[in-house]
Coordinates of C-alpha atoms in Angstrom, one line a residue:
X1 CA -1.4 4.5 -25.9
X2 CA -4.5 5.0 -23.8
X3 CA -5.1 8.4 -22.6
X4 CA -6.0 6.8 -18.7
X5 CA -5.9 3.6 -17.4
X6 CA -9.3 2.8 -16.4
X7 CA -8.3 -0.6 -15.1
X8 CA -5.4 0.9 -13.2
X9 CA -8.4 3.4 -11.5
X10 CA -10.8 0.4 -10.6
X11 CA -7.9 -1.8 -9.7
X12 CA -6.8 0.7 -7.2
X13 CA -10.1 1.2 -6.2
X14 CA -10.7 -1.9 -5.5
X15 CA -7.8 -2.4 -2.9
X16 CA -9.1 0.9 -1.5
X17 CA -12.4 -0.5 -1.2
X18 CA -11.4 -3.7 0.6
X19 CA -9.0 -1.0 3.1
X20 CA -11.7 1.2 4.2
X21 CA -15.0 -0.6 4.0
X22 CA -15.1 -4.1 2.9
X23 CA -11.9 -5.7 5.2
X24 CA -13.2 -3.3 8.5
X25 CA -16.5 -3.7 8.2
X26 CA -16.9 -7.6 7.1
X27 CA -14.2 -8.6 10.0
X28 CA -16.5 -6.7 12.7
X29 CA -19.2 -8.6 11.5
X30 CA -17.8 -12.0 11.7
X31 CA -16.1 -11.9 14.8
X32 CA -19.4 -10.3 17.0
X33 CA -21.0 -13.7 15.0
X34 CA -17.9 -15.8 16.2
X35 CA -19.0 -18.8 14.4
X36 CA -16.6 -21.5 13.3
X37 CA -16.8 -20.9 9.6
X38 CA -16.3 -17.5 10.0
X39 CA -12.6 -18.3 11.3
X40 CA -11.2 -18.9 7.6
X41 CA -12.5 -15.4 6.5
X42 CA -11.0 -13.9 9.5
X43 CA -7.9 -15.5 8.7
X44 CA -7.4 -14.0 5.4
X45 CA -8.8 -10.3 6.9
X46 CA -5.4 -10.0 8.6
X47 CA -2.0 -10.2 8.6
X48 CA 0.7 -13.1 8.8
X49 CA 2.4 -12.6 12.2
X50 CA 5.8 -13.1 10.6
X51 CA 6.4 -15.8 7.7
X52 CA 3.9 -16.6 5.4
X53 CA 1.7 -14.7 3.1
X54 CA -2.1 -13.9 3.1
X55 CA -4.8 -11.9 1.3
X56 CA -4.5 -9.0 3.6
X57 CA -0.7 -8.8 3.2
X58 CA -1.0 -8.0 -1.0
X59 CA -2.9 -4.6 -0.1
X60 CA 0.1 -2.6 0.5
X61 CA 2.4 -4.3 -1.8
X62 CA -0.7 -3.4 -4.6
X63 CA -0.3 0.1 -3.6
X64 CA 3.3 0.7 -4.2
X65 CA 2.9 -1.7 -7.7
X66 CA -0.1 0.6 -8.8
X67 CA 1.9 3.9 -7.8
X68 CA 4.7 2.5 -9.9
X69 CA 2.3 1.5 -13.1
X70 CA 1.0 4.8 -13.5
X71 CA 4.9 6.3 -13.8
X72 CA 5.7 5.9 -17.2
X73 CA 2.3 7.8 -18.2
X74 CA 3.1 10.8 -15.9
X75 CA 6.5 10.9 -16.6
X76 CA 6.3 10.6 -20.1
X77 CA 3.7 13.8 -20.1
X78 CA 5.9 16.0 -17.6
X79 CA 9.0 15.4 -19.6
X80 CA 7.1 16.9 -22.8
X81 CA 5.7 19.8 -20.7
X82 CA 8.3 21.1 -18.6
X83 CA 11.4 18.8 -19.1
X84 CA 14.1 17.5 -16.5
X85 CA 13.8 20.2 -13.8
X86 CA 10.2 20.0 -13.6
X87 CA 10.2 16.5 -13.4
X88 CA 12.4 16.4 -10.6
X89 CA 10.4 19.3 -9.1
X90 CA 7.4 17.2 -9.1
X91 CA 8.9 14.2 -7.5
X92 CA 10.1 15.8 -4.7
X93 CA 6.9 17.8 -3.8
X94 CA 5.5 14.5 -4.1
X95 CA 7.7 12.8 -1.9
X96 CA 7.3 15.7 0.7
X97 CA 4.0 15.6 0.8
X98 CA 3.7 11.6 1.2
X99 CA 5.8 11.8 4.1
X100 CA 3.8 14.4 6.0
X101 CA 0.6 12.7 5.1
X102 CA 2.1 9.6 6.2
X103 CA 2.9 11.3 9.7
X104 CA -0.3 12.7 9.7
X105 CA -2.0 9.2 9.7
X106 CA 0.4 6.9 11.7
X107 CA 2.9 9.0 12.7
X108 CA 1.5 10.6 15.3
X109 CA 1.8 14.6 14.3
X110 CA -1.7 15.7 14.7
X111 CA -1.1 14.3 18.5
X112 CA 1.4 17.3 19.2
X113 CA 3.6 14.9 21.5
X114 CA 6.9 15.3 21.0
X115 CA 7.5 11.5 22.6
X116 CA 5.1 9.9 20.0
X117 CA 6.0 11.1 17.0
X118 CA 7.3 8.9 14.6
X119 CA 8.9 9.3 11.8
X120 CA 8.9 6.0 9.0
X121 CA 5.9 4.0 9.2
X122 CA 3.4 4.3 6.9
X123 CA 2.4 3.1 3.4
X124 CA 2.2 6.2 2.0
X125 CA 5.7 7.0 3.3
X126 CA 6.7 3.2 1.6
X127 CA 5.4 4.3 -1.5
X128 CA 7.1 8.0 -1.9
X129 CA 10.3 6.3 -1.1
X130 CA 10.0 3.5 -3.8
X131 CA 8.8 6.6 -5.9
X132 CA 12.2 7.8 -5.2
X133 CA 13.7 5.0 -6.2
X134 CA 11.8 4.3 -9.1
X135 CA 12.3 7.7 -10.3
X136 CA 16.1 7.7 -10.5
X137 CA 16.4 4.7 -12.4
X138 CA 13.2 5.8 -14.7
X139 CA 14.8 9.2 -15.6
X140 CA 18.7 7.9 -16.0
X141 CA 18.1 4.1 -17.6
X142 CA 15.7 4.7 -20.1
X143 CA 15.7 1.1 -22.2
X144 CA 13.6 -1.7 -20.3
X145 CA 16.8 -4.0 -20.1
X146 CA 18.1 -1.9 -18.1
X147 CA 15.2 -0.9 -15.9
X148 CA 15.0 -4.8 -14.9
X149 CA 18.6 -4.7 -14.2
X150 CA 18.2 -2.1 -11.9
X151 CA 15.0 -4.2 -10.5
X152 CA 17.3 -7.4 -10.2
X153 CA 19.8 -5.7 -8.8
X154 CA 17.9 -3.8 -5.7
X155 CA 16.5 -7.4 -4.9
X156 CA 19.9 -8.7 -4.8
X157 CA 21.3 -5.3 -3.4
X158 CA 18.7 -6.2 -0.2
X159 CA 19.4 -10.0 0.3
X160 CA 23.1 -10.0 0.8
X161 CA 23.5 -8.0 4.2
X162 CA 20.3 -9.8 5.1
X163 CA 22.0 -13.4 4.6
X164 CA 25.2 -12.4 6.2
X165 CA 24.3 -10.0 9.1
X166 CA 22.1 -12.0 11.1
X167 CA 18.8 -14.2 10.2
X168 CA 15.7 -14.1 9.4
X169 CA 13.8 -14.3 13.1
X170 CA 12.1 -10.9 14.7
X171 CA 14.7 -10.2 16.6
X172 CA 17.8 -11.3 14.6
X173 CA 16.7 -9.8 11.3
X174 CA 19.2 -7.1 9.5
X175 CA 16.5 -4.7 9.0
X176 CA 15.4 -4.9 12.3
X177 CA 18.5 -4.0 13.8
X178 CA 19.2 -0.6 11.4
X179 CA 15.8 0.2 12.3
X180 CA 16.6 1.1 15.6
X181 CA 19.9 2.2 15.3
X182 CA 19.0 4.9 13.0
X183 CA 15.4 6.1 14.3
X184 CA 15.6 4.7 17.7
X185 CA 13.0 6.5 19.6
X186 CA 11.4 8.3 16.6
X187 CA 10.7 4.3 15.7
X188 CA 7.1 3.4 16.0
X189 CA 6.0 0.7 18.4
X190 CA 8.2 2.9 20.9
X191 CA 6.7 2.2 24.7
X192 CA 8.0 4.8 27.5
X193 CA 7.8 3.6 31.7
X194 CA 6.4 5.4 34.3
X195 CA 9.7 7.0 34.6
X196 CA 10.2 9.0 31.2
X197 CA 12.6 5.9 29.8
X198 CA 11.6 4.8 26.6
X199 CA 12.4 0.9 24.9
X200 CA 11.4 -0.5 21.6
X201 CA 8.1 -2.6 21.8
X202 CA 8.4 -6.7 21.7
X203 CA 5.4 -7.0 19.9
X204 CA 6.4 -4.2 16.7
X205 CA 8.1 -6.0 13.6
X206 CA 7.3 -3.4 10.6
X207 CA 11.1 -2.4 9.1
X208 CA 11.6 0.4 6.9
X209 CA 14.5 1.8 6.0
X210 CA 16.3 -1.1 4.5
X211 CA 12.9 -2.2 3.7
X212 CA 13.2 0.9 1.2
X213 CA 14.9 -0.7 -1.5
X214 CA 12.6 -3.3 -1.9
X215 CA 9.8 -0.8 -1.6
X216 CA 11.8 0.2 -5.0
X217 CA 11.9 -2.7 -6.9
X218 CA 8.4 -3.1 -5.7
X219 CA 7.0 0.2 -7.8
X220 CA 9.7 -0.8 -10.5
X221 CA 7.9 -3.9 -11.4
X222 CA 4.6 -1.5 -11.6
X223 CA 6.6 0.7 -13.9
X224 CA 7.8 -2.3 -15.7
X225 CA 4.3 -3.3 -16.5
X226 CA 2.8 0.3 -17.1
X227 CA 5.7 0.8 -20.1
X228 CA 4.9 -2.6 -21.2
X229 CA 0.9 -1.2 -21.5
X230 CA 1.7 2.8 -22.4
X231 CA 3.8 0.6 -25.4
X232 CA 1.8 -2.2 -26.7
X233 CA -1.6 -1.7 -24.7
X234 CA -4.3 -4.5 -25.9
X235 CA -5.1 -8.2 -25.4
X236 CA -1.7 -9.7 -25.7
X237 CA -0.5 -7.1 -24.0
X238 CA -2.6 -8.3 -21.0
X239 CA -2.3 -12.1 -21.3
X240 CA 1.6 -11.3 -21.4
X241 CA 1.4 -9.2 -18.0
X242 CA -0.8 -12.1 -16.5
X243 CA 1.8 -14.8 -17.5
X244 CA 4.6 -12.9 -16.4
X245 CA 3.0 -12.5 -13.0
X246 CA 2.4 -15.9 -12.5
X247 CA 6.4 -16.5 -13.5
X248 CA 7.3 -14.3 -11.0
X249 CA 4.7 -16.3 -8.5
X250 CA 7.0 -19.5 -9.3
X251 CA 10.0 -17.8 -8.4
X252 CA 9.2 -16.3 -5.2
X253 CA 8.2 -19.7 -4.2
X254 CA 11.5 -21.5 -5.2
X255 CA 13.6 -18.1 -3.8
X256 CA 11.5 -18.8 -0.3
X257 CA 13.3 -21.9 0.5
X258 CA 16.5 -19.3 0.2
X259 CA 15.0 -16.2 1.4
X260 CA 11.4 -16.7 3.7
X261 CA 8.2 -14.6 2.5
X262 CA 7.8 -12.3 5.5
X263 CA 5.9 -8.6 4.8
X264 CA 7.0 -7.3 8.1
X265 CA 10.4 -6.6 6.6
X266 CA 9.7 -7.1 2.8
X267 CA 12.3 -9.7 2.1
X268 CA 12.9 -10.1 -1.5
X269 CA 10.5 -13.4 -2.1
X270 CA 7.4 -11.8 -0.6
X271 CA 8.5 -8.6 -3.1
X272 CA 8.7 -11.5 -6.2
X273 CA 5.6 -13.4 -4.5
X274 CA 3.1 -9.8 -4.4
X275 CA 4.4 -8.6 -7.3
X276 CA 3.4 -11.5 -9.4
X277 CA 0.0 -11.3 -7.7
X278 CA -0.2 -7.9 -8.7
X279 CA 0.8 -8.6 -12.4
X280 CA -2.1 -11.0 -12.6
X281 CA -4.4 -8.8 -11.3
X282 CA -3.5 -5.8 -13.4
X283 CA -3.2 -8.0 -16.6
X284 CA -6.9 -9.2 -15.7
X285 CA -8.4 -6.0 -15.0
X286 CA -6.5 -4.1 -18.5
X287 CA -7.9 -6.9 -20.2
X288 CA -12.1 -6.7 -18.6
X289 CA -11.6 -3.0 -18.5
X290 CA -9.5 -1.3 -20.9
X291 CA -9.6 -3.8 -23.7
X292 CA -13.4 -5.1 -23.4
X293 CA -14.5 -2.0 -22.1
X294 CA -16.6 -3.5 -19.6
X295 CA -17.3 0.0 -17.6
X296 CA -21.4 -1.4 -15.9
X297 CA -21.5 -2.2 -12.2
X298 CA -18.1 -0.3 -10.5
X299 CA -18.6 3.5 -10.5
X300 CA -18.3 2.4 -6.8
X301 CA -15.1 1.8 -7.3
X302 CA -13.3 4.7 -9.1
X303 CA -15.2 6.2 -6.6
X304 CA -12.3 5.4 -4.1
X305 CA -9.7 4.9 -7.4
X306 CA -9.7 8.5 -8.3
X307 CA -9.6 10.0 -4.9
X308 CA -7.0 7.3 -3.4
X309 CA -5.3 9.6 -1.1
X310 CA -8.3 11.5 0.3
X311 CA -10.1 7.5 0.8
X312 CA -7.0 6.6 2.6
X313 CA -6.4 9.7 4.8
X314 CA -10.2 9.7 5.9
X315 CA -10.3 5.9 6.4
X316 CA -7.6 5.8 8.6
X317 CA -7.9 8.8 10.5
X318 CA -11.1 10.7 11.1
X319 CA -13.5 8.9 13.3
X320 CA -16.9 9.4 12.2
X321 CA -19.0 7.1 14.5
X322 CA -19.6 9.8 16.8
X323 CA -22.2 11.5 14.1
X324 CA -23.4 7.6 13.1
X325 CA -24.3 7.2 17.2
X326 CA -25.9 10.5 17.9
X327 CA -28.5 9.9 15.0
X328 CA -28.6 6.0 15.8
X329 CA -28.0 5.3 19.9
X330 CA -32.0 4.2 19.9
X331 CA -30.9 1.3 17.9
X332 CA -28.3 -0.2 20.4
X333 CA -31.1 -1.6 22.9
X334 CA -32.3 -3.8 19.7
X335 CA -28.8 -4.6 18.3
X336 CA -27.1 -5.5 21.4
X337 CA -23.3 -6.2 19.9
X338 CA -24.2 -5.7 16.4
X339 CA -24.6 -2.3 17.1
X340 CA -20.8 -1.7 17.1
X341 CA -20.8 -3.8 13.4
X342 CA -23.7 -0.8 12.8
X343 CA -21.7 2.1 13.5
X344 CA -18.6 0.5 12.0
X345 CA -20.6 0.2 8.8
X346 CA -21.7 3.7 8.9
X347 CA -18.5 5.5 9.8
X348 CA -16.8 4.0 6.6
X349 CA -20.0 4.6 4.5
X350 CA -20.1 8.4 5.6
X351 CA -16.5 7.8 4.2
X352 CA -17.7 6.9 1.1
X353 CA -20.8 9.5 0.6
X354 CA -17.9 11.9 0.6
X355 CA -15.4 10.4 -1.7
X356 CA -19.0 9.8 -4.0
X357 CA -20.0 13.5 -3.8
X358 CA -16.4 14.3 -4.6
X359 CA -16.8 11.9 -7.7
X360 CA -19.5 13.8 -8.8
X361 CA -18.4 17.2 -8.2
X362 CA -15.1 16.1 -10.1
X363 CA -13.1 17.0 -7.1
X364 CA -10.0 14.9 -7.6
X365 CA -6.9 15.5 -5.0
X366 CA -3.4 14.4 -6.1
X367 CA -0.1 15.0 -4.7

């Protein structure tokens, strides 16, 4: 059993990578250029409005599947250490603090207005509640049969009111609807009149609370694929995970014509369709980087592997073009619009300088 999954650290560094630097940065660029071949790029840099399935879409899907691969290695060291109770201790403190953070960087708490907080809708809140999930059936079903039962069944679980109570359009969707029944104005996307009355946005799709239990059997099939590495890690080991992935590719692609691929509400195909991505991905990079050892040329990324949260919070919420523009506003009368793409570039790279001097320090933040 390997003692830490360097793969699983570049892998997740990667994704964090493309989140705060690459996918920001590189879409500035090509739409202040605005040329026709750019368009294809651009495409890819962003989301599917509603059905359909794009590069940008796997990110947070890779997310939950990574926080689910590592599972079986940290719950297989905590139940040696401090048994049952401290487990359970650990995955609540966890789930805690995911939530605040989560509110923190899109739920609006830092803005201290009571009227725009909101409550579920972030990934890191997506990922402590498949966490959750993952947890119970992890600590009570502890043969792999049994685990992918529990992963068949939440897929399942989540299609049938879908199927039968209402459809699969914006509006009509199942998820959509409990969504605002349950968090109504503490829903994000939330507009309020000139009068003080609030109503849900038109144009905000993102579900979450029946969205949760695919969230679930989204980490499950990251726990799925961590046992099958903290068991039997090595070369087959890796082909097997790749193979597997592109099965469940296939699947997701016959299930769509039952069940549509949309992310917006996590339908069970796009959970089938990103977790086989993911498989193939993981089983690639276990492969180059835990059973080649191939370690030259991507320091860069464990660089944002290793400190995933602190990359994550500081991407998405502290705003550090101000400093980039007080040491570079000479340069915007010889950049004209690229100077935006400048100080775009140099917010997320200040980013990073930190993230690289925490690296070195070795300054790693967990929750």
């Amino acid at each position: 059993m390997p003692s830490r999954l360097q793969s699983l650290d570049i892998l997740r560094g990667l994704t964090l990578f493309m989140l705060v630097f690459f996918g920001p940065v590189v879409s500035h660029l090509l739409q202040t250029i605005g040329a026709e071949w750019c368009n294809p790029i651009l495409y890819q840099l962003d989301h599917e409005p509603w059905e359909g399935f794009r590069l940008w879409d796997l990110l947070m899907p890779l997310f939950l599947f990574m926080a689910g691969t590592s599972m079986p290695f940290s719950f297989e060291k905590y139940r040696d250490k401090k048994g049952r109770e401290g487990i359970w201790f650990r995955i609540f403190r966890r789930v805690l603090l995911l939530f605040i953070i989560g509110m923190m960087v899109q739920g609006n708490l830092l803005g201290l207005d009571p009227k725009h907080i909101y409550f579920y809708t972030n990934t890191l809140q997506a990922i402590a509640c498949g966490y959750l999930i993952a947890a119970v059936i992890l600590l009570n079903f502890r043969q792999i049969r049994w685990q992918i039962i529990c992963t068949i069944a939440l897929l399942v679980v989540y299609s049938i009111p879908m199927a039968i109570c209402g459809d699969y359009t914006p509006d009509g969707n199942f998820c959509e609807w409990l969504d605002r029944v349950v968090m109504g104005r503490f829903r994000d996307g939330v507009d309020w009149d000139e009068n003080g009355v609030w109503h849900f946005s038109e144009t905000y799709r993102y579900t979450w609370i029946w969205s949760s239990i695919t969230f679930g059997a989204t980490v499950m099939l990251g726990c799925l694929s961590g046992e099958w590495i903290r068991k039997a890690s090595g070369k087959k080991t890796a082909l097997g995970i790749m193979l597997t992935g592109v099965l469940l590719v296939g699947v997701a692609l016959v299930y769509a014509h039952f069940e549509p691929v949309i992310k917006h509400i996590w339908t069970s195909s796009m959970v089938l369709l990103a977790g086989g991505f993911s498989m193939i991905l993981l089983g690639l990079f276990h492969y180059i980087f835990d059973c080649l050892g191939v370690s030259r040329g991507v320091t860069f990324l464990k660089v944002y592997g290793m400190n995933s949260i602190v990359a994550y919070f500081l991407g998405e919420t502290v705003n550090f073009r101000s400093v980039v523009n007080s040491l570079c506003y000479g340069l915007r009368q010889y950049m004209g619009d690229f100077y935006d793409v400048w100080t775009t570039f140099g917010n997320f790279f200040i980013v990073f300088l930190i993230l690289l001097a925490m690296y070195r320090l070795r300054i790693f933040l967990k929750v």
